[in-house]
PDB file of C-alpha atoms in Angstrom:
ATOM      1  CA  UNK A  88      44.118   2.935  -5.066  1.00 47.00           C
ATOM      2  CA  UNK A  89      40.115   3.273  -3.407  1.00 47.00           C
ATOM      3  CA  UNK A  90      38.080   1.132  -2.049  1.00 46.00           C
ATOM      4  CA  UNK A  91      34.693   1.131  -3.049  1.00 51.00           C
ATOM      5  CA  UNK A  92      31.961   2.623  -0.757  1.00 55.00           C
ATOM      6  CA  UNK A  93      30.047   0.318   1.244  1.00 60.00           C
ATOM      7  CA  UNK A  94      26.061   1.208   1.742  1.00 69.00           C
ATOM      8  CA  UNK A  95      25.281   1.111   5.340  1.00 80.00           C
ATOM      9  CA  UNK A  96      23.350  -1.592   6.182  1.00 91.00           C
ATOM     10  CA  UNK A  97      19.361  -1.476   5.621  1.00 98.00           C
ATOM     11  CA  UNK A  98      17.478  -0.564   8.541  1.00 99.00           C
ATOM     12  CA  UNK A  99      13.547  -1.778   8.945  1.00 99.00           C
ATOM     13  CA  UNK A 100      11.020  -1.861  11.567  1.00 99.00           C
ATOM     14  CA  UNK A 101       8.870  -4.923  12.140  1.00 99.00           C
ATOM     15  CA  UNK A 102       4.813  -3.341  13.404  1.00 99.00           C
ATOM     16  CA  UNK A 103       2.525  -5.606  15.026  1.00 99.00           C
ATOM     17  CA  UNK A 104      -1.232  -4.183  15.137  1.00 98.00           C
ATOM     18  CA  UNK A 105      -3.121  -5.801  17.604  1.00 97.00           C
ATOM     19  CA  UNK A 106      -5.457  -4.592  20.425  1.00 96.00           C
ATOM     20  CA  UNK A 107      -5.317  -8.488  21.874  1.00 96.00           C
ATOM     21  CA  UNK A 108      -1.188  -9.053  21.019  1.00 97.00           C
ATOM     22  CA  UNK A 109      -0.868  -5.486  22.584  1.00 97.00           C
ATOM     23  CA  UNK A 110      -2.595  -6.792  25.802  1.00 96.00           C
ATOM     24  CA  UNK A 111      -0.508  -9.644  26.319  1.00 96.00           C
ATOM     25  CA  UNK A 112      -3.585 -11.871  25.429  1.00 97.00           C
ATOM     26  CA  UNK A 113      -1.754 -14.165  22.717  1.00 95.00           C
ATOM     27  CA  UNK A 114       1.680 -14.192  21.512  1.00 96.00           C
ATOM     28  CA  UNK A 115       2.857 -12.267  18.823  1.00 98.00           C
ATOM     29  CA  UNK A 116       3.154 -14.677  15.670  1.00 97.00           C
ATOM     30  CA  UNK A 117       3.861 -12.516  12.358  1.00 98.00           C
ATOM     31  CA  UNK A 118       6.165  -9.734  13.969  1.00 99.00           C
ATOM     32  CA  UNK A 119       8.939 -13.068  13.862  1.00 99.00           C
ATOM     33  CA  UNK A 120       8.277 -13.699  10.906  1.00 99.00           C
ATOM     34  CA  UNK A 121       9.231 -10.384   9.764  1.00 99.00           C
ATOM     35  CA  UNK A 122      12.115 -10.231  11.489  1.00 99.00           C
ATOM     36  CA  UNK A 123      13.783 -13.113  10.517  1.00 99.00           C
ATOM     37  CA  UNK A 124      13.277 -13.028   6.750  1.00 99.00           C
ATOM     38  CA  UNK A 125      14.075  -9.834   6.272  1.00 99.00           C
ATOM     39  CA  UNK A 126      16.960 -10.108   8.457  1.00 98.00           C
ATOM     40  CA  UNK A 127      17.536 -13.273   5.820  1.00 98.00           C
ATOM     41  CA  UNK A 128      17.502 -10.524   3.508  1.00 98.00           C
ATOM     42  CA  UNK A 129      20.637  -8.372   5.386  1.00 97.00           C
ATOM     43  CA  UNK A 130      18.110  -5.250   6.273  1.00 98.00           C
ATOM     44  CA  UNK A 131      19.242  -4.619  10.663  1.00 98.00           C
ATOM     45  CA  UNK A 132      15.714  -4.680  11.941  1.00 99.00           C
ATOM     46  CA  UNK A 133      14.066  -3.691  15.195  1.00 99.00           C
ATOM     47  CA  UNK A 134      11.019  -5.254  16.821  1.00 97.00           C
ATOM     48  CA  UNK A 135       8.394  -6.860  16.090  1.00 98.00           C
ATOM     49  CA  UNK A 136       6.857  -3.276  18.298  1.00 98.00           C
ATOM     50  CA  UNK A 137       3.466  -4.271  18.766  1.00 99.00           C
ATOM     51  CA  UNK A 138       0.927  -1.466  19.251  1.00 99.00           C
ATOM     52  CA  UNK A 139      -2.824  -1.569  20.128  1.00 98.00           C
ATOM     53  CA  UNK A 140      -5.222  -1.250  16.052  1.00 96.00           C
ATOM     54  CA  UNK A 141      -5.240   2.708  15.392  1.00 96.00           C
ATOM     55  CA  UNK A 142      -3.879   5.626  16.097  1.00 98.00           C
ATOM     56  CA  UNK A 143      -1.092   3.857  17.841  1.00 98.00           C
ATOM     57  CA  UNK A 144       0.117   2.662  14.621  1.00 99.00           C
ATOM     58  CA  UNK A 145       0.158   5.515  12.985  1.00 98.00           C
ATOM     59  CA  UNK A 146       2.747   6.730  15.498  1.00 98.00           C
ATOM     60  CA  UNK A 147       4.866   3.714  15.767  1.00 99.00           C
ATOM     61  CA  UNK A 148       5.207   4.494  11.701  1.00 99.00           C
ATOM     62  CA  UNK A 149       5.375   8.179  12.123  1.00 99.00           C
ATOM     63  CA  UNK A 150       8.568   7.696  14.422  1.00 99.00           C
ATOM     64  CA  UNK A 151       9.929   4.995  12.125  1.00 99.00           C
ATOM     65  CA  UNK A 152      10.000   7.498   9.555  1.00 99.00           C
ATOM     66  CA  UNK A 153      11.151  10.537  11.917  1.00 99.00           C
ATOM     67  CA  UNK A 154      14.088   7.711  12.278  1.00 99.00           C
ATOM     68  CA  UNK A 155      15.055   7.285   9.117  1.00 98.00           C
ATOM     69  CA  UNK A 156      14.414   3.650   8.595  1.00 99.00           C
ATOM     70  CA  UNK A 157      14.546   2.546   4.989  1.00 99.00           C
ATOM     71  CA  UNK A 158      11.629   0.318   5.234  1.00 99.00           C
ATOM     72  CA  UNK A 159       8.286  -0.628   7.707  1.00 99.00           C
ATOM     73  CA  UNK A 160       6.623  -3.611   7.455  1.00 99.00           C
ATOM     74  CA  UNK A 161       3.278  -3.541   9.022  1.00 99.00           C
ATOM     75  CA  UNK A 162       1.162  -6.522  10.071  1.00 99.00           C
ATOM     76  CA  UNK A 163      -1.802  -6.708  11.436  1.00 98.00           C
ATOM     77  CA  UNK A 164      -5.057  -4.552  11.283  1.00 98.00           C
ATOM     78  CA  UNK A 165      -6.166  -5.110   7.109  1.00 98.00           C
ATOM     79  CA  UNK A 166      -9.130  -6.497   7.127  1.00 97.00           C
ATOM     80  CA  UNK A 167     -12.297  -5.297   7.327  1.00 98.00           C
ATOM     81  CA  UNK A 168     -13.342  -4.827  10.940  1.00 96.00           C
ATOM     82  CA  UNK A 169     -14.048  -2.152  13.106  1.00 96.00           C
ATOM     83  CA  UNK A 170     -10.822  -1.877  14.710  1.00 95.00           C
ATOM     84  CA  UNK A 171      -9.092  -2.804  11.614  1.00 97.00           C
ATOM     85  CA  UNK A 172      -7.609   0.702  10.726  1.00 98.00           C
ATOM     86  CA  UNK A 173      -3.842   0.319   9.581  1.00 98.00           C
ATOM     87  CA  UNK A 174      -4.670   1.061   6.112  1.00 99.00           C
ATOM     88  CA  UNK A 175      -6.241   4.359   7.139  1.00 98.00           C
ATOM     89  CA  UNK A 176      -3.088   5.697   9.631  1.00 98.00           C
ATOM     90  CA  UNK A 177      -0.584   4.354   7.143  1.00 99.00           C
ATOM     91  CA  UNK A 178      -2.175   6.689   4.354  1.00 99.00           C
ATOM     92  CA  UNK A 179      -2.450   9.349   6.728  1.00 98.00           C
ATOM     93  CA  UNK A 180       1.841   8.832   6.490  1.00 98.00           C
ATOM     94  CA  UNK A 181       2.878   8.156   3.070  1.00 99.00           C
ATOM     95  CA  UNK A 182       3.583  10.638   0.818  1.00 99.00           C
ATOM     96  CA  UNK A 183       2.905   8.472  -2.149  1.00 99.00           C
ATOM     97  CA  UNK A 184       1.507   4.505  -2.542  1.00 99.00           C
ATOM     98  CA  UNK A 185       3.054   2.511  -4.446  1.00 99.00           C
ATOM     99  CA  UNK A 186      -0.557   0.377  -5.132  1.00 98.00           C
ATOM    100  CA  UNK A 187       1.421  -2.006  -7.319  1.00 98.00           C
ATOM    101  CA  UNK A 188       3.016  -3.747  -3.445  1.00 99.00           C
ATOM    102  CA  UNK A 189      -0.799  -4.281  -1.456  1.00 98.00           C
ATOM    103  CA  UNK A 190      -2.227  -5.804  -5.415  1.00 98.00           C
ATOM    104  CA  UNK A 191       0.651  -8.609  -5.931  1.00 98.00           C
ATOM    105  CA  UNK A 192       0.438  -9.361  -1.761  1.00 98.00           C
ATOM    106  CA  UNK A 193      -3.192  -9.165  -2.468  1.00 98.00           C
ATOM    107  CA  UNK A 194      -3.248 -12.074  -5.604  1.00 98.00           C
ATOM    108  CA  UNK A 195      -0.190 -13.905  -4.476  1.00 97.00           C
ATOM    109  CA  UNK A 196      -2.537 -14.808  -0.931  1.00 96.00           C
ATOM    110  CA  UNK A 197      -5.996 -14.961  -3.137  1.00 96.00           C
ATOM    111  CA  UNK A 198      -4.821 -17.886  -4.876  1.00 96.00           C
ATOM    112  CA  UNK A 199      -4.151 -19.649  -1.608  1.00 95.00           C
ATOM    113  CA  UNK A 200      -7.035 -18.031   0.771  1.00 95.00           C
ATOM    114  CA  UNK A 201     -10.084 -17.211  -1.219  1.00 96.00           C
ATOM    115  CA  UNK A 202     -10.621 -13.996   1.545  1.00 96.00           C
ATOM    116  CA  UNK A 203      -6.681 -12.625   1.283  1.00 96.00           C
ATOM    117  CA  UNK A 204      -9.330 -10.089  -1.036  1.00 96.00           C
ATOM    118  CA  UNK A 205     -10.709  -8.790   1.991  1.00 97.00           C
ATOM    119  CA  UNK A 206      -6.833  -6.955   3.175  1.00 97.00           C
ATOM    120  CA  UNK A 207      -6.899  -3.844   2.276  1.00 98.00           C
ATOM    121  CA  UNK A 208      -3.479  -2.854   2.921  1.00 98.00           C
ATOM    122  CA  UNK A 209      -1.495  -0.627   1.519  1.00 99.00           C
ATOM    123  CA  UNK A 210       1.976  -0.094   0.897  1.00 99.00           C
ATOM    124  CA  UNK A 211       4.215   3.608  -0.529  1.00 99.00           C
ATOM    125  CA  UNK A 212       6.693   6.192   0.743  1.00 99.00           C
ATOM    126  CA  UNK A 213       7.181   8.000   3.230  1.00 99.00           C
ATOM    127  CA  UNK A 214       9.668  10.452   3.292  1.00 98.00           C
ATOM    128  CA  UNK A 215      12.347   7.726   1.838  1.00 98.00           C
ATOM    129  CA  UNK A 216      10.896   5.281   3.802  1.00 99.00           C
ATOM    130  CA  UNK A 217       9.319   1.697   2.207  1.00 99.00           C
ATOM    131  CA  UNK A 218       5.436   1.619   4.407  1.00 99.00           C
ATOM    132  CA  UNK A 219       4.292  -1.906   3.815  1.00 99.00           C
ATOM    133  CA  UNK A 220       1.128  -3.365   5.653  1.00 99.00           C
ATOM    134  CA  UNK A 221       0.652  -7.658   5.644  1.00 99.00           C
ATOM    135  CA  UNK A 222      -2.168  -8.712   6.563  1.00 98.00           C
ATOM    136  CA  UNK A 223      -2.485 -10.341  10.315  1.00 97.00           C
ATOM    137  CA  UNK A 224      -2.288 -14.075   9.815  1.00 97.00           C
ATOM    138  CA  UNK A 225       0.614 -16.412   9.542  1.00 98.00           C
ATOM    139  CA  UNK A 226      -0.295 -17.713   6.258  1.00 97.00           C
ATOM    140  CA  UNK A 227      -0.934 -13.663   4.852  1.00 98.00           C
ATOM    141  CA  UNK A 228       2.731 -12.279   6.559  1.00 98.00           C
ATOM    142  CA  UNK A 229       4.182 -15.913   4.796  1.00 98.00           C
ATOM    143  CA  UNK A 230       2.468 -14.184   1.319  1.00 97.00           C
ATOM    144  CA  UNK A 231       3.530 -10.686   1.544  1.00 98.00           C
ATOM    145  CA  UNK A 232       7.323 -11.663   2.713  1.00 99.00           C
ATOM    146  CA  UNK A 233       7.045 -14.014  -0.430  1.00 98.00           C
ATOM    147  CA  UNK A 234       5.828 -11.116  -2.754  1.00 99.00           C
ATOM    148  CA  UNK A 235       8.590  -8.649  -0.891  1.00 99.00           C
ATOM    149  CA  UNK A 236      11.399 -10.904  -1.710  1.00 98.00           C
ATOM    150  CA  UNK A 237      13.110 -10.142  -4.618  1.00 98.00           C
ATOM    151  CA  UNK A 238      12.068  -6.783  -4.618  1.00 98.00           C
ATOM    152  CA  UNK A 239      12.192  -4.678  -1.518  1.00 98.00           C
ATOM    153  CA  UNK A 240      15.772  -3.877  -1.471  1.00 97.00           C
ATOM    154  CA  UNK A 241      15.459  -2.749  -5.053  1.00 97.00           C
ATOM    155  CA  UNK A 242      12.879  -0.492  -4.529  1.00 98.00           C
ATOM    156  CA  UNK A 243      14.382   1.073  -0.986  1.00 98.00           C
ATOM    157  CA  UNK A 244      17.123   1.388  -3.471  1.00 97.00           C
ATOM    158  CA  UNK A 245      15.023   3.246  -5.649  1.00 97.00           C
ATOM    159  CA  UNK A 246      13.828   5.487  -3.148  1.00 98.00           C
ATOM    160  CA  UNK A 247      16.993   6.491  -1.537  1.00 96.00           C
ATOM    161  CA  UNK A 248      18.365   7.800  -5.620  1.00 94.00           C
ATOM    162  CA  UNK A 249      19.777   3.934  -6.848  1.00 89.00           C
ATOM    163  CA  UNK A 250      19.707   3.901 -10.461  1.00 77.00           C
ATOM    164  CA  UNK A 251      18.825   0.333 -12.282  1.00 66.00           C
ATOM    165  CA  UNK A 252      22.169  -1.199 -12.646  1.00 61.00           C
ATOM    166  CA  UNK A 253      20.218  -4.280 -10.872  1.00 52.00           C
ATOM    167  CA  UNK A 254      18.348  -4.759 -13.644  1.00 51.00           C
ATOM    168  CA  UNK A 255      18.904  -7.707 -15.353  1.00 47.00           C
ATOM    169  CA  UNK A 256      20.521  -6.707 -19.541  1.00 42.00           C
ATOM    170  CA  UNK A 257      17.143  -8.782 -21.417  1.00 43.00           C
ATOM    171  CA  UNK A 258      14.073  -7.428 -19.858  1.00 46.00           C
ATOM    172  CA  UNK A 259      12.239  -9.463 -22.061  1.00 40.00           C
ATOM    173  CA  UNK A 260      10.702  -5.793 -22.646  1.00 40.00           C
ATOM    174  CA  UNK A 261      10.436  -7.285 -26.783  1.00 40.00           C
ATOM    175  CA  UNK A 262       8.658 -10.337 -25.300  1.00 41.00           C
ATOM    176  CA  UNK A 263       5.136  -8.594 -24.234  1.00 38.00           C
ATOM    177  CA  UNK A 264       2.768  -8.650 -27.124  1.00 40.00           C
ATOM    178  CA  UNK A 265       1.976  -5.188 -27.330  1.00 37.00           C
ATOM    179  CA  UNK A 266       5.514  -3.627 -27.615  1.00 35.00           C
ATOM    180  CA  UNK A 267       6.227  -1.934 -30.245  1.00 38.00           C
ATOM    181  CA  UNK A 268      10.017  -4.751 -30.458  1.00 36.00           C
ATOM    182  CA  UNK A 269       7.527  -7.592 -29.723  1.00 41.00           C
ATOM    183  CA  UNK A 270       5.209  -6.602 -32.958  1.00 38.00           C
ATOM    184  CA  UNK A 271       6.387  -9.142 -35.853  1.00 42.00           C
ATOM    185  CA  UNK A 272       7.170  -6.485 -39.347  1.00 39.00           C
TER     186      UNK A 272
END
């Protein structure tokens, strides 16, 4: 009799992009929220790694991809100030983007704070690592984590070549008004 194969624990890294937190001017509050939430989802989490805005974020991402993390979640540097460079350095590392994740994070945030639409955060895949940018505010981090919670384990599984075995048998595709099976005959 053979035992079922166990998947090793998923590995994640939390990265905080903040000149002031990196300089010790104030304490990082978003990174610990990410760590706690991802641990709650079953990830083994390193960090938060606090780095200055800009190129140090890109360096941390490149190192995380080389270290084969399954997931990297960043906080900070996604706004429109001159020092906010997280989306640019993230795009330089990504192989492809997953726009729906970032769009969903902005949409959830916008319900509470209209300025959430100013976040330029991106999400995508680099190698076999899912990378997601969250805003720097604790509220933005919480909103982003609420979006990620129901999908991130499945997304990582898909990136690693998993099948759709954890989908529900009834995917409600016929409920969509434009679906072929949802139209009246």
